[in-house]
Amino acid sequence: MARIELQRPLAFVLGGGGARGAFQAGALRALFEAGIKPDILVGTSIGGLNAAYLALHGLDDAGLMALEAQWKTPGISRLFPTYSPYILMRVLFNRLGLHAGKHVRAYYETHGITPDLHFSDIAGVKLYLVASDLNTGTVASFGEPEDSLLQGIMATTALPPWVHPLETDGKFLIDGGAMSNLPIEVAYRKGAREIIALDLSDMRDIAVDAHGFSPFYTRFMTSTDKRLRDLETALVQAHGVPVHTIELRGEEPLSILDFNHAVPAIAQGYSITKHALEHGLER
């Protein structure tokens, strides 16, 4: 396969999608094998966690192996136990425990993301983690040298009931996927001149004839994600920055809460991305 020449700074944008984040681990390996590595990593939700873990462990084979190893263990699945959208709505309406997320924070600290770690401690790549500020209705990003890496990860993955919203400096921060599940615009604002976006959304998640609150909620969120992705892509490309979106979807839909298929998902992510590279990245 011929070497692909891309403009620098090059950004990888890792979207949110729960258990589908395993696809990104395989996709990153395919990109690295093709000699494509980013100058900027931007992630939201599970994509933010993947980006941070890779940035910490290095943009090399050792870093990829460390990331894949995390997906192949039950650790991540224990952080986000299954629940229904109905429970989520109850939690959002004043039933959120003050200690939600303590076990998630402990997990991060156990894996080296300690309170004294800052973005300035990351070498070799610029990392930005995206959250949603419900006080201002805007996207918030962490990535300045003095920013706390742990705080950034807690913010980008702050999805009740697992992680309590992060309240800091007048902001009320929750999971970045609420406002930008594929933060292409953030990558552009941070200086990217070409972008590869690893998209985990899947419109097949709910059958078109399914009814009830749960299918409605999932369909609503997925449609909103797609609309925002299309708008951000159009905005960035209007400024002359190419965006290549790789849609990471398996042969069968994978639920964002199904962490039992990480190994085949990694393999599928690798295969999908390798195929995309061999046939030319789409814009």
Short mmCIF file of C-alpha atoms in Angstrom, two decimals:
data_model
loop_
_atom_site.label_atom_id
_atom_site.label_comp_id
_atom_site.label_asym_id
_atom_site.label_seq_id
_atom_site.Cartn_x
_atom_site.Cartn_y
_atom_site.Cartn_z
CA MET A 1 0.00 0.00 0.00
CA ALA A 2 1.40 3.39 -1.03
CA ARG A 3 2.19 5.82 1.75
CA ILE A 4 -0.61 8.35 2.24
CA GLU A 5 0.52 11.97 2.44
CA LEU A 6 -1.59 14.07 4.78
CA GLN A 7 -1.35 17.69 5.80
CA ARG A 8 0.12 18.61 9.17
CA PRO A 9 -0.87 19.11 11.89
CA LEU A 10 -2.95 15.96 11.48
CA ALA A 11 -5.69 15.22 14.02
CA PHE A 12 -7.36 11.97 14.95
CA VAL A 13 -10.87 12.56 16.31
CA LEU A 14 -12.26 9.71 18.42
CA GLY A 15 -16.02 9.80 18.86
CA GLY A 16 -18.15 8.46 21.68
CA GLY A 17 -20.04 5.19 21.63
CA GLY A 18 -19.60 3.16 24.81
CA ALA A 19 -18.68 -0.45 24.13
CA ARG A 20 -18.09 0.36 20.48
CA GLY A 21 -14.89 2.08 21.57
CA ALA A 22 -13.16 -1.26 21.00
CA PHE A 23 -13.49 -0.62 17.25
CA GLN A 24 -11.21 2.40 17.68
CA ALA A 25 -8.44 0.30 19.20
CA GLY A 26 -8.32 -1.81 16.04
CA ALA A 27 -8.66 1.24 13.77
CA LEU A 28 -5.70 2.94 15.44
CA ARG A 29 -3.52 -0.11 14.82
CA ALA A 30 -4.40 -0.07 11.11
CA LEU A 31 -3.57 3.63 10.87
CA PHE A 32 -0.25 3.22 12.67
CA GLU A 33 0.72 0.28 10.47
CA ALA A 34 0.12 2.54 7.45
CA GLY A 35 2.54 5.05 8.91
CA ILE A 36 -0.22 7.48 9.85
CA LYS A 37 0.15 9.00 13.30
CA PRO A 38 -1.49 12.14 14.67
CA ASP A 39 -0.06 15.41 15.89
CA ILE A 40 -3.33 16.06 17.71
CA LEU A 41 -5.68 13.63 19.47
CA VAL A 42 -9.22 14.80 20.22
CA GLY A 43 -11.69 12.55 21.99
CA THR A 44 -15.06 12.59 23.65
CA SER A 45 -16.67 10.08 26.02
CA ILE A 46 -15.20 6.61 25.42
CA GLY A 47 -13.20 8.09 22.55
CA GLY A 48 -11.69 10.52 25.03
CA LEU A 49 -10.74 7.66 27.30
CA ASN A 50 -9.12 5.82 24.37
CA ALA A 51 -7.26 8.95 23.28
CA ALA A 52 -5.99 9.70 26.78
CA TYR A 53 -4.85 6.13 27.39
CA LEU A 54 -2.97 6.01 24.08
CA ALA A 55 -1.38 9.43 24.66
CA LEU A 56 -0.18 8.34 28.09
CA HIS A 57 1.31 5.05 26.90
CA GLY A 58 2.79 6.31 23.65
CA LEU A 59 1.95 6.44 19.96
CA ASP A 60 3.71 3.18 19.19
CA ASP A 61 3.13 -0.55 19.31
CA ALA A 62 3.52 -0.63 23.08
CA GLY A 63 0.83 2.02 23.45
CA LEU A 64 -1.52 0.14 21.12
CA MET A 65 -0.95 -3.10 22.99
CA ALA A 66 -1.72 -1.38 26.30
CA LEU A 67 -4.95 0.04 24.89
CA GLU A 68 -6.03 -3.29 23.41
CA ALA A 69 -5.23 -5.06 26.68
CA GLN A 70 -7.64 -2.78 28.54
CA TRP A 71 -10.42 -3.67 26.14
CA LYS A 72 -9.70 -7.37 26.47
CA THR A 73 -10.15 -7.33 30.25
CA PRO A 74 -13.48 -6.90 32.09
CA GLY A 75 -12.34 -3.66 33.73
CA ILE A 76 -14.06 -1.18 31.41
CA SER A 77 -17.34 -3.12 31.36
CA ARG A 78 -17.50 -2.98 35.17
CA LEU A 79 -17.32 0.80 35.03
CA PHE A 80 -20.50 1.10 33.00
CA PRO A 81 -23.07 -1.52 34.02
CA THR A 82 -26.19 -1.86 31.91
CA TYR A 83 -29.15 0.34 32.67
CA SER A 84 -32.25 1.51 30.83
CA PRO A 85 -32.90 5.03 29.48
CA TYR A 86 -35.82 5.16 31.92
CA ILE A 87 -33.37 4.91 34.82
CA LEU A 88 -31.26 7.61 33.21
CA MET A 89 -34.21 9.98 33.10
CA ARG A 90 -34.99 9.29 36.76
CA VAL A 91 -31.38 10.04 37.63
CA LEU A 92 -31.41 13.31 35.71
CA PHE A 93 -34.50 14.47 37.57
CA ASN A 94 -32.89 14.93 40.98
CA ARG A 95 -32.18 11.33 41.90
CA LEU A 96 -28.44 11.37 41.31
CA GLY A 97 -26.35 10.18 44.22
CA LEU A 98 -23.54 12.49 45.28
CA HIS A 99 -21.04 9.64 45.23
CA ALA A 100 -21.73 8.52 41.66
CA GLY A 101 -18.45 8.00 39.86
CA LYS A 102 -16.18 7.30 42.85
CA HIS A 103 -15.41 3.81 41.56
CA VAL A 104 -14.77 5.22 38.08
CA ARG A 105 -12.29 7.74 39.48
CA ALA A 106 -10.60 4.99 41.48
CA TYR A 107 -10.28 2.90 38.31
CA TYR A 108 -8.60 5.76 36.47
CA GLU A 109 -6.19 6.41 39.33
CA THR A 110 -5.31 2.72 39.50
CA HIS A 111 -4.30 2.93 35.84
CA GLY A 112 -1.94 5.83 36.37
CA ILE A 113 -4.27 8.79 35.82
CA THR A 114 -3.56 10.43 39.16
CA PRO A 115 -4.68 13.87 40.40
CA ASP A 116 -1.16 15.31 40.04
CA LEU A 117 -0.99 14.46 36.32
CA HIS A 118 -1.41 17.35 33.88
CA PHE A 119 -1.65 17.63 30.11
CA SER A 120 1.86 19.08 30.14
CA ASP A 121 3.07 15.63 31.23
CA ILE A 122 1.99 14.11 27.91
CA ALA A 123 4.75 13.97 25.30
CA GLY A 124 4.64 13.39 21.57
CA VAL A 125 1.08 14.50 20.84
CA LYS A 126 -1.36 17.24 21.78
CA LEU A 127 -4.36 15.78 23.58
CA TYR A 128 -7.77 17.43 23.95
CA LEU A 129 -10.74 15.95 25.80
CA VAL A 130 -14.21 17.28 25.09
CA ALA A 131 -17.08 17.78 27.55
CA SER A 132 -20.47 19.54 27.41
CA ASP A 133 -21.22 22.56 29.62
CA LEU A 134 -24.91 22.56 30.51
CA ASN A 135 -24.65 26.01 32.12
CA THR A 136 -23.67 27.72 28.87
CA GLY A 137 -24.83 25.25 26.22
CA THR A 138 -21.32 25.08 24.76
CA VAL A 139 -18.59 22.53 24.21
CA ALA A 140 -15.76 22.64 26.74
CA SER A 141 -12.32 21.19 26.12
CA PHE A 142 -9.45 20.18 28.38
CA GLY A 143 -5.92 20.21 27.04
CA GLU A 144 -4.07 23.27 28.24
CA PRO A 145 -0.72 22.43 29.90
CA GLU A 146 -2.02 23.28 33.39
CA ASP A 147 -5.28 21.32 33.04
CA SER A 148 -5.72 18.21 35.15
CA LEU A 149 -5.81 15.05 33.02
CA LEU A 150 -7.97 13.25 35.58
CA GLN A 151 -10.44 16.12 35.63
CA GLY A 152 -10.58 16.12 31.84
CA ILE A 153 -11.29 12.39 31.69
CA MET A 154 -13.91 12.60 34.45
CA ALA A 155 -15.62 15.44 32.54
CA THR A 156 -15.61 13.83 29.10
CA THR A 157 -17.07 10.58 30.54
CA ALA A 158 -19.46 12.24 33.03
CA LEU A 159 -22.63 10.43 32.09
CA PRO A 160 -25.15 9.87 34.91
CA PRO A 161 -25.72 7.57 36.68
CA TRP A 162 -22.13 6.30 36.35
CA VAL A 163 -20.28 9.59 36.79
CA HIS A 164 -21.61 12.69 38.53
CA PRO A 165 -21.50 15.91 36.43
CA LEU A 166 -18.36 17.91 37.11
CA GLU A 167 -19.04 21.33 38.64
CA THR A 168 -16.04 23.66 38.34
CA ASP A 169 -15.43 27.36 37.64
CA GLY A 170 -19.12 28.00 37.08
CA LYS A 171 -19.42 25.13 34.61
CA PHE A 172 -21.70 22.10 34.83
CA LEU A 173 -19.92 19.51 32.73
CA ILE A 174 -21.21 16.20 31.43
CA ASP A 175 -20.19 13.68 28.78
CA GLY A 176 -18.92 15.40 25.63
CA GLY A 177 -21.21 13.31 23.48
CA ALA A 178 -24.18 15.35 24.64
CA MET A 179 -23.13 18.25 22.38
CA SER A 180 -20.44 16.87 20.09
CA ASN A 181 -20.15 13.11 19.82
CA LEU A 182 -17.55 13.43 17.07
CA PRO A 183 -15.74 16.69 17.93
CA ILE A 184 -14.38 17.57 14.49
CA GLU A 185 -14.80 21.30 15.08
CA VAL A 186 -12.68 21.17 18.23
CA ALA A 187 -9.85 19.55 16.24
CA TYR A 188 -10.03 22.37 13.71
CA ARG A 189 -10.08 25.04 16.45
CA LYS A 190 -6.97 23.46 17.97
CA GLY A 191 -5.00 23.80 14.76
CA ALA A 192 -5.60 20.66 12.69
CA ARG A 193 -5.10 21.04 8.94
CA GLU A 194 -6.38 17.56 8.13
CA ILE A 195 -8.61 15.29 10.19
CA ILE A 196 -9.29 11.57 10.40
CA ALA A 197 -12.47 10.94 12.41
CA LEU A 198 -13.25 7.53 13.90
CA ASP A 199 -17.04 7.49 14.12
CA LEU A 200 -18.82 4.93 16.33
CA SER A 201 -22.43 5.95 15.63
CA ASP A 202 -24.73 3.33 14.14
CA MET A 203 -28.22 4.13 12.85
CA ARG A 204 -28.98 0.38 12.78
CA ASP A 205 -29.04 0.22 16.58
CA ILE A 206 -32.86 0.30 16.68
CA ALA A 207 -35.21 -1.32 14.18
CA VAL A 208 -37.26 1.21 12.21
CA ASP A 209 -40.50 -0.39 13.40
CA ALA A 210 -39.52 -0.51 17.09
CA HIS A 211 -41.70 1.48 19.51
CA GLY A 212 -41.62 2.53 23.15
CA PHE A 213 -39.52 5.00 25.12
CA SER A 214 -36.19 3.17 24.85
CA PRO A 215 -36.19 2.90 21.02
CA PHE A 216 -37.42 6.49 20.79
CA TYR A 217 -34.65 7.78 23.05
CA THR A 218 -31.93 5.86 21.22
CA ARG A 219 -33.24 6.93 17.81
CA PHE A 220 -33.43 10.56 18.97
CA MET A 221 -29.85 10.61 20.26
CA THR A 222 -28.42 8.82 17.22
CA SER A 223 -30.17 11.18 14.80
CA THR A 224 -28.94 14.21 16.74
CA ASP A 225 -25.38 12.86 16.70
CA LYS A 226 -25.49 12.41 12.93
CA ARG A 227 -26.86 15.91 12.38
CA LEU A 228 -24.12 17.46 14.51
CA ARG A 229 -21.44 15.38 12.79
CA ASP A 230 -22.60 16.52 9.36
CA LEU A 231 -22.72 20.17 10.43
CA GLU A 232 -19.26 20.11 12.01
CA THR A 233 -17.81 18.37 8.96
CA ALA A 234 -19.35 20.94 6.60
CA LEU A 235 -18.09 23.82 8.75
CA VAL A 236 -14.52 22.56 8.90
CA GLN A 237 -14.33 21.61 5.23
CA ALA A 238 -15.66 25.08 4.33
CA HIS A 239 -12.45 26.39 5.90
CA GLY A 240 -10.36 24.19 3.61
CA VAL A 241 -9.56 21.44 6.12
CA PRO A 242 -10.14 17.92 4.72
CA VAL A 243 -12.11 15.55 6.96
CA HIS A 244 -11.94 11.79 6.45
CA THR A 245 -14.60 9.95 8.43
CA ILE A 246 -14.18 6.22 8.97
CA GLU A 247 -17.47 4.68 10.06
CA LEU A 248 -16.65 1.87 12.46
CA ARG A 249 -19.59 -0.52 12.27
CA GLY A 250 -19.55 -4.27 12.43
CA GLU A 251 -21.60 -6.63 10.31
CA GLU A 252 -24.18 -6.63 13.09
CA PRO A 253 -25.13 -3.65 15.30
CA LEU A 254 -23.26 -3.54 18.61
CA SER A 255 -25.02 -1.99 21.59
CA ILE A 256 -23.13 0.78 23.36
CA LEU A 257 -23.65 -1.23 26.56
CA ASP A 258 -22.48 -4.62 25.28
CA PHE A 259 -18.85 -4.96 26.40
CA ASN A 260 -18.77 -8.71 25.79
CA HIS A 261 -17.58 -8.50 22.19
CA ALA A 262 -14.47 -6.34 22.52
CA VAL A 263 -12.06 -8.83 20.91
CA PRO A 264 -14.01 -9.25 17.64
CA ALA A 265 -14.78 -5.52 17.65
CA ILE A 266 -11.04 -4.71 17.75
CA ALA A 267 -10.48 -7.06 14.80
CA GLN A 268 -13.38 -5.53 12.87
CA GLY A 269 -12.16 -2.00 13.55
CA TYR A 270 -8.78 -2.97 12.15
CA SER A 271 -10.31 -4.57 9.06
CA ILE A 272 -12.68 -1.65 8.34
CA THR A 273 -9.89 0.91 8.62
CA LYS A 274 -7.40 -1.08 6.58
CA HIS A 275 -10.01 -1.41 3.83
CA ALA A 276 -10.67 2.34 3.96
CA LEU A 277 -6.95 3.08 3.61
CA GLU A 278 -6.51 0.66 0.71
CA HIS A 279 -9.42 2.17 -1.20
CA GLY A 280 -8.68 5.82 -0.45
CA LEU A 281 -9.88 7.83 2.50
CA GLU A 282 -13.27 9.44 1.86
CA ARG A 283 -13.86 13.17 2.26
#
